[in-house]
């Protein structure tokens, strides 16, 4: 057992997930895509931690690595002080119940050949929850009511439901095994705006009633502002800023965070064009820039940014990985 940081539910320590690049007839490894490259992150009971960033930054890979849908290359994933990333498959099985995921596309997440009842009960069957099939059917009915679906429709198939209803089915399926942590991977991005609001309200209500903890993976900062307790900003496989959602939106510290916020449309003319935007395209995670990964796109970079890996500067409410943040805090921890 390993002590978790200040009572965290789950903690990532130096997490790396690299994918090999193969070339030639013999398919030799010629490099790696560093999708996740040394992530340190703690998730606390009852909170909603939003993991945000542009497409390709590695945020979805973080969620999939926690669930071991892909295997970590290095580092640790600690749950209850146990490194679940290092457990043999048989020993990992009980922990799989405690962390569940809601995917982006509910249509592809559900088996079109299975009824809604069977889809929701699938986890109960795998973990032997419920004494009989009749009891599991009753549990399915209860779960459907909790996500505002009519239990009478449990014998229908996924194609008979709307996109918002299918996402409710996926939420019910995730809750069927009574998890502590729910990973929502772009869970509202495929839905209409009005349906997004309904799903977010549902998740907030379930969190309060079931004492759930959320890792909310998204690129939609509007959703983050409405829903998140804390925000972790990710760029090219690394966390570059972490802090309370209110402070991140009011006083972002990292130039990349400011660029993300600048991309959000504003109805206030006074707020338009006052924050620096990112310059150029995102570099490839297979060949990240030297020094600060963000420096080629940063409008306020310094000469040393192209050759020196920036320090992790810690604050009372979070951290920032940028040399410009050094003068704002005396507590500096060099990156691992």
mmCIF file of C-alpha atoms in Angstrom:
data_model
loop_
_atom_site.group_PDB
_atom_site.id
_atom_site.type_symbol
_atom_site.label_atom_id
_atom_site.label_comp_id
_atom_site.label_asym_id
_atom_site.label_seq_id
_atom_site.Cartn_x
_atom_site.Cartn_y
_atom_site.Cartn_z
ATOM 1 C CA UNK A 1 0.000 0.000 0.000
ATOM 2 C CA UNK A 2 1.162 3.525 -0.835
ATOM 3 C CA UNK A 3 -0.053 6.663 0.912
ATOM 4 C CA UNK A 4 -2.242 8.839 -1.282
ATOM 5 C CA UNK A 5 -1.886 12.610 -1.419
ATOM 6 C CA UNK A 6 -4.084 14.257 1.244
ATOM 7 C CA UNK A 7 -6.889 11.715 1.085
ATOM 8 C CA UNK A 8 -7.141 11.511 -2.720
ATOM 9 C CA UNK A 9 -9.456 8.870 -4.188
ATOM 10 C CA UNK A 10 -7.161 8.249 -7.149
ATOM 11 C CA UNK A 11 -3.690 9.576 -7.915
ATOM 12 C CA UNK A 12 -1.538 9.510 -11.026
ATOM 13 C CA UNK A 13 2.213 9.673 -10.442
ATOM 14 C CA UNK A 14 4.508 10.215 -13.415
ATOM 15 C CA UNK A 15 2.034 8.449 -15.693
ATOM 16 C CA UNK A 16 3.328 7.714 -19.184
ATOM 17 C CA UNK A 17 1.526 6.090 -22.079
ATOM 18 C CA UNK A 18 3.646 5.877 -25.220
ATOM 19 C CA UNK A 19 2.652 4.155 -28.453
ATOM 20 C CA UNK A 20 5.420 2.671 -30.633
ATOM 21 C CA UNK A 21 5.965 3.868 -34.198
ATOM 22 C CA UNK A 22 6.948 0.985 -36.461
ATOM 23 C CA UNK A 23 8.472 1.190 -39.922
ATOM 24 C CA UNK A 24 10.025 -1.032 -42.568
ATOM 25 C CA UNK A 25 9.429 -4.600 -43.579
ATOM 26 C CA UNK A 26 10.500 -5.876 -40.152
ATOM 27 C CA UNK A 27 8.281 -3.316 -38.394
ATOM 28 C CA UNK A 28 11.075 -2.125 -36.147
ATOM 29 C CA UNK A 29 10.264 0.531 -33.559
ATOM 30 C CA UNK A 30 11.622 3.851 -34.814
ATOM 31 C CA UNK A 31 10.080 6.142 -32.213
ATOM 32 C CA UNK A 32 7.122 6.702 -29.919
ATOM 33 C CA UNK A 33 3.976 8.812 -29.809
ATOM 34 C CA UNK A 34 4.143 10.266 -26.289
ATOM 35 C CA UNK A 35 0.406 10.574 -25.744
ATOM 36 C CA UNK A 36 0.803 10.861 -21.964
ATOM 37 C CA UNK A 37 4.238 11.961 -20.846
ATOM 38 C CA UNK A 38 4.665 12.213 -17.072
ATOM 39 C CA UNK A 39 1.275 13.221 -15.663
ATOM 40 C CA UNK A 40 0.883 13.871 -11.922
ATOM 41 C CA UNK A 41 -2.715 14.326 -10.850
ATOM 42 C CA UNK A 42 -4.842 13.669 -7.775
ATOM 43 C CA UNK A 43 -8.631 13.272 -7.824
ATOM 44 C CA UNK A 44 -10.492 13.828 -4.552
ATOM 45 C CA UNK A 45 -13.767 12.252 -3.349
ATOM 46 C CA UNK A 46 -16.890 14.108 -4.410
ATOM 47 C CA UNK A 47 -15.231 16.542 -6.813
ATOM 48 C CA UNK A 48 -15.532 17.045 -10.555
ATOM 49 C CA UNK A 49 -12.066 17.387 -12.059
ATOM 50 C CA UNK A 50 -12.168 18.583 -15.665
ATOM 51 C CA UNK A 51 -9.282 17.531 -17.917
ATOM 52 C CA UNK A 52 -9.196 19.942 -20.863
ATOM 53 C CA UNK A 53 -7.092 20.598 -23.938
ATOM 54 C CA UNK A 54 -7.095 20.501 -27.729
ATOM 55 C CA UNK A 55 -7.658 17.305 -29.676
ATOM 56 C CA UNK A 56 -4.575 15.093 -29.554
ATOM 57 C CA UNK A 57 -3.272 16.438 -26.234
ATOM 58 C CA UNK A 58 -3.623 13.013 -24.559
ATOM 59 C CA UNK A 59 -6.583 13.609 -22.273
ATOM 60 C CA UNK A 60 -8.626 10.659 -23.558
ATOM 61 C CA UNK A 61 -5.557 8.412 -23.253
ATOM 62 C CA UNK A 62 -5.314 9.373 -19.569
ATOM 63 C CA UNK A 63 -8.840 8.078 -18.983
ATOM 64 C CA UNK A 64 -8.256 4.910 -20.983
ATOM 65 C CA UNK A 65 -4.998 4.246 -19.123
ATOM 66 C CA UNK A 66 -6.723 4.574 -15.736
ATOM 67 C CA UNK A 67 -9.203 1.925 -16.908
ATOM 68 C CA UNK A 68 -6.402 -0.164 -18.457
ATOM 69 C CA UNK A 69 -8.078 -0.089 -21.843
ATOM 70 C CA UNK A 70 -4.514 0.766 -22.827
ATOM 71 C CA UNK A 71 -1.522 -0.179 -20.690
ATOM 72 C CA UNK A 72 0.721 2.415 -19.063
ATOM 73 C CA UNK A 73 4.319 2.650 -20.247
ATOM 74 C CA UNK A 74 5.487 4.009 -16.894
ATOM 75 C CA UNK A 75 4.372 5.648 -13.674
ATOM 76 C CA UNK A 76 1.593 4.654 -11.290
ATOM 77 C CA UNK A 77 -2.198 4.767 -11.023
ATOM 78 C CA UNK A 78 -2.999 4.589 -7.320
ATOM 79 C CA UNK A 79 -6.475 3.673 -6.088
ATOM 80 C CA UNK A 80 -6.877 3.188 -2.336
ATOM 81 C CA UNK A 81 -3.082 3.150 -2.183
ATOM 82 C CA UNK A 82 -2.807 0.244 -4.651
ATOM 83 C CA UNK A 83 -1.044 0.699 -7.988
ATOM 84 C CA UNK A 84 -3.789 -0.725 -10.181
ATOM 85 C CA UNK A 85 -1.712 -0.172 -13.330
ATOM 86 C CA UNK A 86 0.752 -2.821 -12.149
ATOM 87 C CA UNK A 87 -1.734 -5.474 -11.005
ATOM 88 C CA UNK A 88 -2.153 -8.770 -12.880
ATOM 89 C CA UNK A 89 -5.459 -8.946 -14.732
ATOM 90 C CA UNK A 90 -7.097 -11.228 -12.160
ATOM 91 C CA UNK A 91 -6.221 -8.897 -9.276
ATOM 92 C CA UNK A 92 -7.318 -5.825 -11.224
ATOM 93 C CA UNK A 93 -10.841 -7.183 -11.791
ATOM 94 C CA UNK A 94 -12.320 -5.990 -8.438
ATOM 95 C CA UNK A 95 -10.968 -2.464 -9.011
ATOM 96 C CA UNK A 96 -12.535 -2.339 -12.486
ATOM 97 C CA UNK A 97 -15.909 -2.138 -10.804
ATOM 98 C CA UNK A 98 -14.941 1.003 -8.873
ATOM 99 C CA UNK A 99 -14.047 3.074 -11.945
ATOM 100 C CA UNK A 100 -16.446 3.263 -14.886
ATOM 101 C CA UNK A 101 -16.582 5.287 -18.092
ATOM 102 C CA UNK A 102 -19.222 7.082 -20.150
ATOM 103 C CA UNK A 103 -18.046 7.359 -23.756
ATOM 104 C CA UNK A 104 -18.504 10.192 -26.241
ATOM 105 C CA UNK A 105 -20.711 8.335 -28.734
ATOM 106 C CA UNK A 106 -23.529 6.434 -27.019
ATOM 107 C CA UNK A 107 -24.544 4.874 -30.334
ATOM 108 C CA UNK A 108 -21.289 2.972 -30.771
ATOM 109 C CA UNK A 109 -20.956 2.282 -27.027
ATOM 110 C CA UNK A 110 -24.090 0.116 -26.980
ATOM 111 C CA UNK A 111 -24.418 -3.309 -28.609
ATOM 112 C CA UNK A 112 -27.168 -2.892 -31.247
ATOM 113 C CA UNK A 113 -28.103 -6.576 -30.854
ATOM 114 C CA UNK A 114 -28.698 -6.338 -27.083
ATOM 115 C CA UNK A 115 -31.769 -4.958 -25.397
ATOM 116 C CA UNK A 116 -31.398 -2.005 -23.055
ATOM 117 C CA UNK A 117 -32.048 -4.330 -20.151
ATOM 118 C CA UNK A 118 -29.169 -6.598 -21.125
ATOM 119 C CA UNK A 119 -26.814 -3.686 -21.776
ATOM 120 C CA UNK A 120 -27.433 -2.163 -18.355
ATOM 121 C CA UNK A 121 -27.256 -5.546 -16.605
ATOM 122 C CA UNK A 122 -24.012 -6.555 -18.334
ATOM 123 C CA UNK A 123 -21.828 -5.285 -15.491
ATOM 124 C CA UNK A 124 -24.055 -6.895 -12.877
ATOM 125 C CA UNK A 125 -23.558 -10.238 -14.593
ATOM 126 C CA UNK A 126 -19.776 -9.734 -14.732
ATOM 127 C CA UNK A 127 -19.490 -8.838 -11.039
ATOM 128 C CA UNK A 128 -22.254 -11.146 -9.747
ATOM 129 C CA UNK A 129 -24.369 -8.253 -8.475
ATOM 130 C CA UNK A 130 -27.872 -9.418 -7.615
ATOM 131 C CA UNK A 131 -28.981 -12.868 -6.485
ATOM 132 C CA UNK A 132 -30.956 -13.686 -9.641
ATOM 133 C CA UNK A 133 -31.847 -12.383 -13.091
ATOM 134 C CA UNK A 134 -35.186 -11.196 -11.719
ATOM 135 C CA UNK A 135 -33.403 -9.106 -9.092
ATOM 136 C CA UNK A 136 -31.097 -7.663 -11.723
ATOM 137 C CA UNK A 137 -34.090 -6.748 -13.866
ATOM 138 C CA UNK A 138 -35.546 -4.878 -10.889
ATOM 139 C CA UNK A 139 -32.240 -3.062 -10.423
ATOM 140 C CA UNK A 140 -32.280 -2.128 -14.117
ATOM 141 C CA UNK A 141 -35.759 -0.665 -13.696
ATOM 142 C CA UNK A 142 -34.604 1.391 -10.708
ATOM 143 C CA UNK A 143 -31.573 2.675 -12.603
ATOM 144 C CA UNK A 144 -33.688 3.669 -15.579
ATOM 145 C CA UNK A 145 -35.947 5.702 -13.314
ATOM 146 C CA UNK A 146 -32.916 7.403 -11.814
ATOM 147 C CA UNK A 147 -31.777 8.560 -15.267
ATOM 148 C CA UNK A 148 -35.326 9.618 -16.230
ATOM 149 C CA UNK A 149 -36.113 6.748 -18.578
ATOM 150 C CA UNK A 150 -39.286 4.677 -18.620
ATOM 151 C CA UNK A 151 -38.517 1.159 -17.272
ATOM 152 C CA UNK A 152 -41.158 -0.228 -19.626
ATOM 153 C CA UNK A 153 -38.775 0.461 -22.514
ATOM 154 C CA UNK A 154 -35.979 -1.791 -21.193
ATOM 155 C CA UNK A 155 -36.822 -4.517 -23.703
ATOM 156 C CA UNK A 156 -36.264 -2.227 -26.669
ATOM 157 C CA UNK A 157 -33.036 -1.893 -28.668
ATOM 158 C CA UNK A 158 -30.675 1.124 -28.780
ATOM 159 C CA UNK A 159 -31.756 2.274 -32.267
ATOM 160 C CA UNK A 160 -35.242 2.935 -30.884
ATOM 161 C CA UNK A 161 -33.932 5.733 -28.646
ATOM 162 C CA UNK A 162 -32.686 9.256 -29.299
ATOM 163 C CA UNK A 163 -29.035 10.242 -28.772
ATOM 164 C CA UNK A 164 -29.768 11.822 -25.408
ATOM 165 C CA UNK A 165 -31.726 8.764 -24.281
ATOM 166 C CA UNK A 166 -28.895 6.456 -25.370
ATOM 167 C CA UNK A 167 -26.448 8.495 -23.296
ATOM 168 C CA UNK A 168 -28.769 8.089 -20.296
ATOM 169 C CA UNK A 169 -28.685 4.342 -20.926
ATOM 170 C CA UNK A 170 -24.872 4.447 -20.921
ATOM 171 C CA UNK A 171 -24.903 6.365 -17.629
ATOM 172 C CA UNK A 172 -27.271 3.804 -16.106
ATOM 173 C CA UNK A 173 -25.011 0.986 -17.311
ATOM 174 C CA UNK A 174 -21.988 2.637 -15.711
ATOM 175 C CA UNK A 175 -23.845 3.128 -12.419
ATOM 176 C CA UNK A 176 -25.110 -0.463 -12.355
ATOM 177 C CA UNK A 177 -21.914 -1.726 -10.670
ATOM 178 C CA UNK A 178 -21.952 1.108 -8.089
ATOM 179 C CA UNK A 179 -18.637 2.814 -8.947
ATOM 180 C CA UNK A 180 -16.938 5.523 -6.903
ATOM 181 C CA UNK A 181 -15.313 7.284 -9.867
ATOM 182 C CA UNK A 182 -16.984 7.969 -13.192
ATOM 183 C CA UNK A 183 -14.848 9.003 -16.167
ATOM 184 C CA UNK A 184 -16.912 11.070 -18.598
ATOM 185 C CA UNK A 185 -15.001 11.175 -21.888
ATOM 186 C CA UNK A 186 -16.582 13.963 -23.990
ATOM 187 C CA UNK A 187 -19.885 12.620 -22.678
ATOM 188 C CA UNK A 188 -21.943 15.565 -23.969
ATOM 189 C CA UNK A 189 -20.044 16.669 -27.092
ATOM 190 C CA UNK A 190 -22.111 14.539 -29.507
ATOM 191 C CA UNK A 191 -25.413 15.961 -28.222
ATOM 192 C CA UNK A 192 -27.451 19.058 -29.019
ATOM 193 C CA UNK A 193 -26.958 22.011 -26.676
ATOM 194 C CA UNK A 194 -30.348 21.589 -24.983
ATOM 195 C CA UNK A 195 -29.724 17.875 -24.462
ATOM 196 C CA UNK A 196 -26.219 18.628 -23.129
ATOM 197 C CA UNK A 197 -27.749 20.753 -20.391
ATOM 198 C CA UNK A 198 -30.143 17.958 -19.446
ATOM 199 C CA UNK A 199 -27.319 15.406 -19.226
ATOM 200 C CA UNK A 200 -25.154 17.768 -17.156
ATOM 201 C CA UNK A 201 -28.034 18.391 -14.759
ATOM 202 C CA UNK A 202 -28.577 14.644 -14.510
ATOM 203 C CA UNK A 203 -24.879 14.038 -13.737
ATOM 204 C CA UNK A 204 -24.915 16.767 -11.085
ATOM 205 C CA UNK A 205 -28.015 15.256 -9.473
ATOM 206 C CA UNK A 206 -26.530 11.737 -9.504
ATOM 207 C CA UNK A 207 -23.280 13.030 -8.038
ATOM 208 C CA UNK A 208 -25.105 14.540 -5.080
ATOM 209 C CA UNK A 209 -27.324 11.511 -4.467
ATOM 210 C CA UNK A 210 -24.653 8.832 -4.987
ATOM 211 C CA UNK A 211 -21.597 10.735 -3.685
ATOM 212 C CA UNK A 212 -19.835 10.186 -7.008
ATOM 213 C CA UNK A 213 -16.494 11.584 -8.142
ATOM 214 C CA UNK A 214 -16.083 12.651 -11.774
ATOM 215 C CA UNK A 215 -13.113 12.930 -14.106
ATOM 216 C CA UNK A 216 -14.679 15.017 -16.860
ATOM 217 C CA UNK A 217 -12.643 14.896 -20.082
ATOM 218 C CA UNK A 218 -13.674 17.601 -22.535
ATOM 219 C CA UNK A 219 -12.590 20.363 -24.902
ATOM 220 C CA UNK A 220 -15.754 22.386 -24.238
ATOM 221 C CA UNK A 221 -14.809 25.154 -21.815
ATOM 222 C CA UNK A 222 -18.416 26.266 -21.554
ATOM 223 C CA UNK A 223 -19.290 22.899 -20.027
ATOM 224 C CA UNK A 224 -16.245 23.095 -17.751
ATOM 225 C CA UNK A 225 -17.240 26.476 -16.384
ATOM 226 C CA UNK A 226 -20.713 25.195 -15.570
ATOM 227 C CA UNK A 227 -19.808 21.802 -14.198
ATOM 228 C CA UNK A 228 -16.236 21.511 -12.868
ATOM 229 C CA UNK A 229 -14.812 21.924 -9.379
ATOM 230 C CA UNK A 230 -11.168 21.960 -10.530
ATOM 231 C CA UNK A 231 -9.553 22.142 -13.955
ATOM 232 C CA UNK A 232 -6.395 20.439 -15.252
ATOM 233 C CA UNK A 233 -5.145 21.870 -18.555
ATOM 234 C CA UNK A 234 -3.233 19.405 -20.738
ATOM 235 C CA UNK A 235 -0.877 20.086 -23.638
ATOM 236 C CA UNK A 236 1.128 17.496 -25.594
ATOM 237 C CA UNK A 237 0.887 14.832 -22.911
ATOM 238 C CA UNK A 238 1.605 17.059 -19.896
ATOM 239 C CA UNK A 239 -0.449 18.968 -17.348
ATOM 240 C CA UNK A 240 0.522 22.631 -17.754
ATOM 241 C CA UNK A 241 -1.905 24.207 -15.280
ATOM 242 C CA UNK A 242 -4.132 23.020 -12.450
ATOM 243 C CA UNK A 243 -6.446 24.942 -10.176
ATOM 244 C CA UNK A 244 -10.007 25.703 -9.072
ATOM 245 C CA UNK A 245 -12.363 26.282 -12.002
ATOM 246 C CA UNK A 246 -13.330 29.751 -10.814
ATOM 247 C CA UNK A 247 -9.698 30.900 -10.625
ATOM 248 C CA UNK A 248 -8.714 29.273 -13.934
ATOM 249 C CA UNK A 249 -11.394 31.254 -15.750
ATOM 250 C CA UNK A 250 -10.775 34.502 -13.864
ATOM 251 C CA UNK A 251 -6.950 34.497 -13.636
ATOM 252 C CA UNK A 252 -5.284 31.870 -15.858
ATOM 253 C CA UNK A 253 -1.527 31.618 -15.305
ATOM 254 C CA UNK A 254 -0.250 29.621 -18.272
ATOM 255 C CA UNK A 255 -0.149 31.192 -21.771
ATOM 256 C CA UNK A 256 -1.797 28.079 -23.208
ATOM 257 C CA UNK A 257 -4.713 28.331 -20.762
ATOM 258 C CA UNK A 258 -5.127 31.975 -21.784
ATOM 259 C CA UNK A 259 -5.131 30.940 -25.441
ATOM 260 C CA UNK A 260 -7.819 28.307 -24.803
ATOM 261 C CA UNK A 261 -9.995 30.857 -23.022
ATOM 262 C CA UNK A 262 -9.420 33.355 -25.839
ATOM 263 C CA UNK A 263 -10.925 30.845 -28.264
ATOM 264 C CA UNK A 264 -14.245 30.805 -26.386
ATOM 265 C CA UNK A 265 -16.759 33.136 -28.091
ATOM 266 C CA UNK A 266 -17.825 36.059 -25.920
ATOM 267 C CA UNK A 267 -20.881 38.316 -26.161
ATOM 268 C CA UNK A 268 -19.004 41.054 -24.327
ATOM 269 C CA UNK A 269 -17.112 43.273 -26.831
ATOM 270 C CA UNK A 270 -14.727 44.312 -24.063
ATOM 271 C CA UNK A 271 -13.565 40.707 -23.692
ATOM 272 C CA UNK A 272 -12.779 40.104 -27.358
ATOM 273 C CA UNK A 273 -9.194 39.893 -28.477
ATOM 274 C CA UNK A 274 -7.588 40.769 -25.138
ATOM 275 C CA UNK A 275 -5.939 37.396 -24.508
ATOM 276 C CA UNK A 276 -3.073 35.905 -26.532
ATOM 277 C CA UNK A 277 -4.060 33.221 -29.011
ATOM 278 C CA UNK A 278 -1.940 30.177 -29.786
ATOM 279 C CA UNK A 279 0.230 30.551 -32.892
ATOM 280 C CA UNK A 280 0.293 27.831 -35.553
ATOM 281 C CA UNK A 281 -0.654 24.165 -35.342
ATOM 282 C CA UNK A 282 -0.133 21.727 -32.484
ATOM 283 C CA UNK A 283 3.229 19.905 -32.844
ATOM 284 C CA UNK A 284 3.240 16.130 -33.186
ATOM 285 C CA UNK A 285 3.406 14.146 -29.930
ATOM 286 C CA UNK A 286 5.797 11.846 -31.795
ATOM 287 C CA UNK A 287 8.291 14.700 -32.037
ATOM 288 C CA UNK A 288 7.560 17.282 -29.320
ATOM 289 C CA UNK A 289 9.606 20.518 -29.361
ATOM 290 C CA UNK A 290 12.638 20.778 -27.047
ATOM 291 C CA UNK A 291 12.407 22.824 -23.885
ATOM 292 C CA UNK A 292 8.855 23.991 -23.204
ATOM 293 C CA UNK A 293 6.573 22.043 -25.529
ATOM 294 C CA UNK A 294 4.386 25.115 -25.978
ATOM 295 C CA UNK A 295 7.124 27.604 -26.877
ATOM 296 C CA UNK A 296 6.724 27.459 -30.721
ATOM 297 C CA UNK A 297 3.115 28.678 -30.336
ATOM 298 C CA UNK A 298 3.582 31.017 -27.366
ATOM 299 C CA UNK A 299 3.345 34.758 -27.959
ATOM 300 C CA UNK A 300 5.179 35.622 -24.726
ATOM 301 C CA UNK A 301 8.022 33.087 -24.875
ATOM 302 C CA UNK A 302 11.488 33.896 -23.583
ATOM 303 C CA UNK A 303 14.808 32.884 -25.222
ATOM 304 C CA UNK A 304 15.365 30.060 -22.714
ATOM 305 C CA UNK A 305 11.947 28.520 -23.379
ATOM 306 C CA UNK A 306 13.257 26.707 -26.467
ATOM 307 C CA UNK A 307 15.938 24.799 -24.539
ATOM 308 C CA UNK A 308 14.936 24.575 -20.841
ATOM 309 C CA UNK A 309 12.181 22.303 -19.593
ATOM 310 C CA UNK A 310 9.989 24.630 -17.518
ATOM 311 C CA UNK A 311 9.712 24.050 -13.773
ATOM 312 C CA UNK A 312 6.520 22.924 -12.096
ATOM 313 C CA UNK A 313 5.603 25.936 -9.975
ATOM 314 C CA UNK A 314 3.247 25.065 -7.128
ATOM 315 C CA UNK A 315 0.676 27.367 -5.581
ATOM 316 C CA UNK A 316 -1.716 26.987 -2.671
ATOM 317 C CA UNK A 317 -4.519 26.262 -5.158
ATOM 318 C CA UNK A 318 -2.665 24.258 -7.812
ATOM 319 C CA UNK A 319 0.303 24.429 -10.183
ATOM 320 C CA UNK A 320 1.595 25.952 -13.407
ATOM 321 C CA UNK A 321 4.332 24.589 -15.665
ATOM 322 C CA UNK A 322 5.860 27.819 -17.009
ATOM 323 C CA UNK A 323 8.942 29.957 -16.325
ATOM 324 C CA UNK A 324 6.711 33.034 -16.253
ATOM 325 C CA UNK A 325 5.018 31.645 -13.139
ATOM 326 C CA UNK A 326 8.260 31.344 -11.148
ATOM 327 C CA UNK A 327 8.088 34.847 -9.740
ATOM 328 C CA UNK A 328 4.537 34.269 -8.507
ATOM 329 C CA UNK A 329 5.419 31.481 -6.045
ATOM 330 C CA UNK A 330 8.361 30.567 -3.838
ATOM 331 C CA UNK A 331 7.394 26.877 -3.754
ATOM 332 C CA UNK A 332 9.018 25.396 -6.870
ATOM 333 C CA UNK A 333 9.308 21.711 -7.566
ATOM 334 C CA UNK A 334 11.480 20.636 -10.487
ATOM 335 C CA UNK A 335 9.729 18.275 -12.918
ATOM 336 C CA UNK A 336 10.414 14.580 -12.494
#
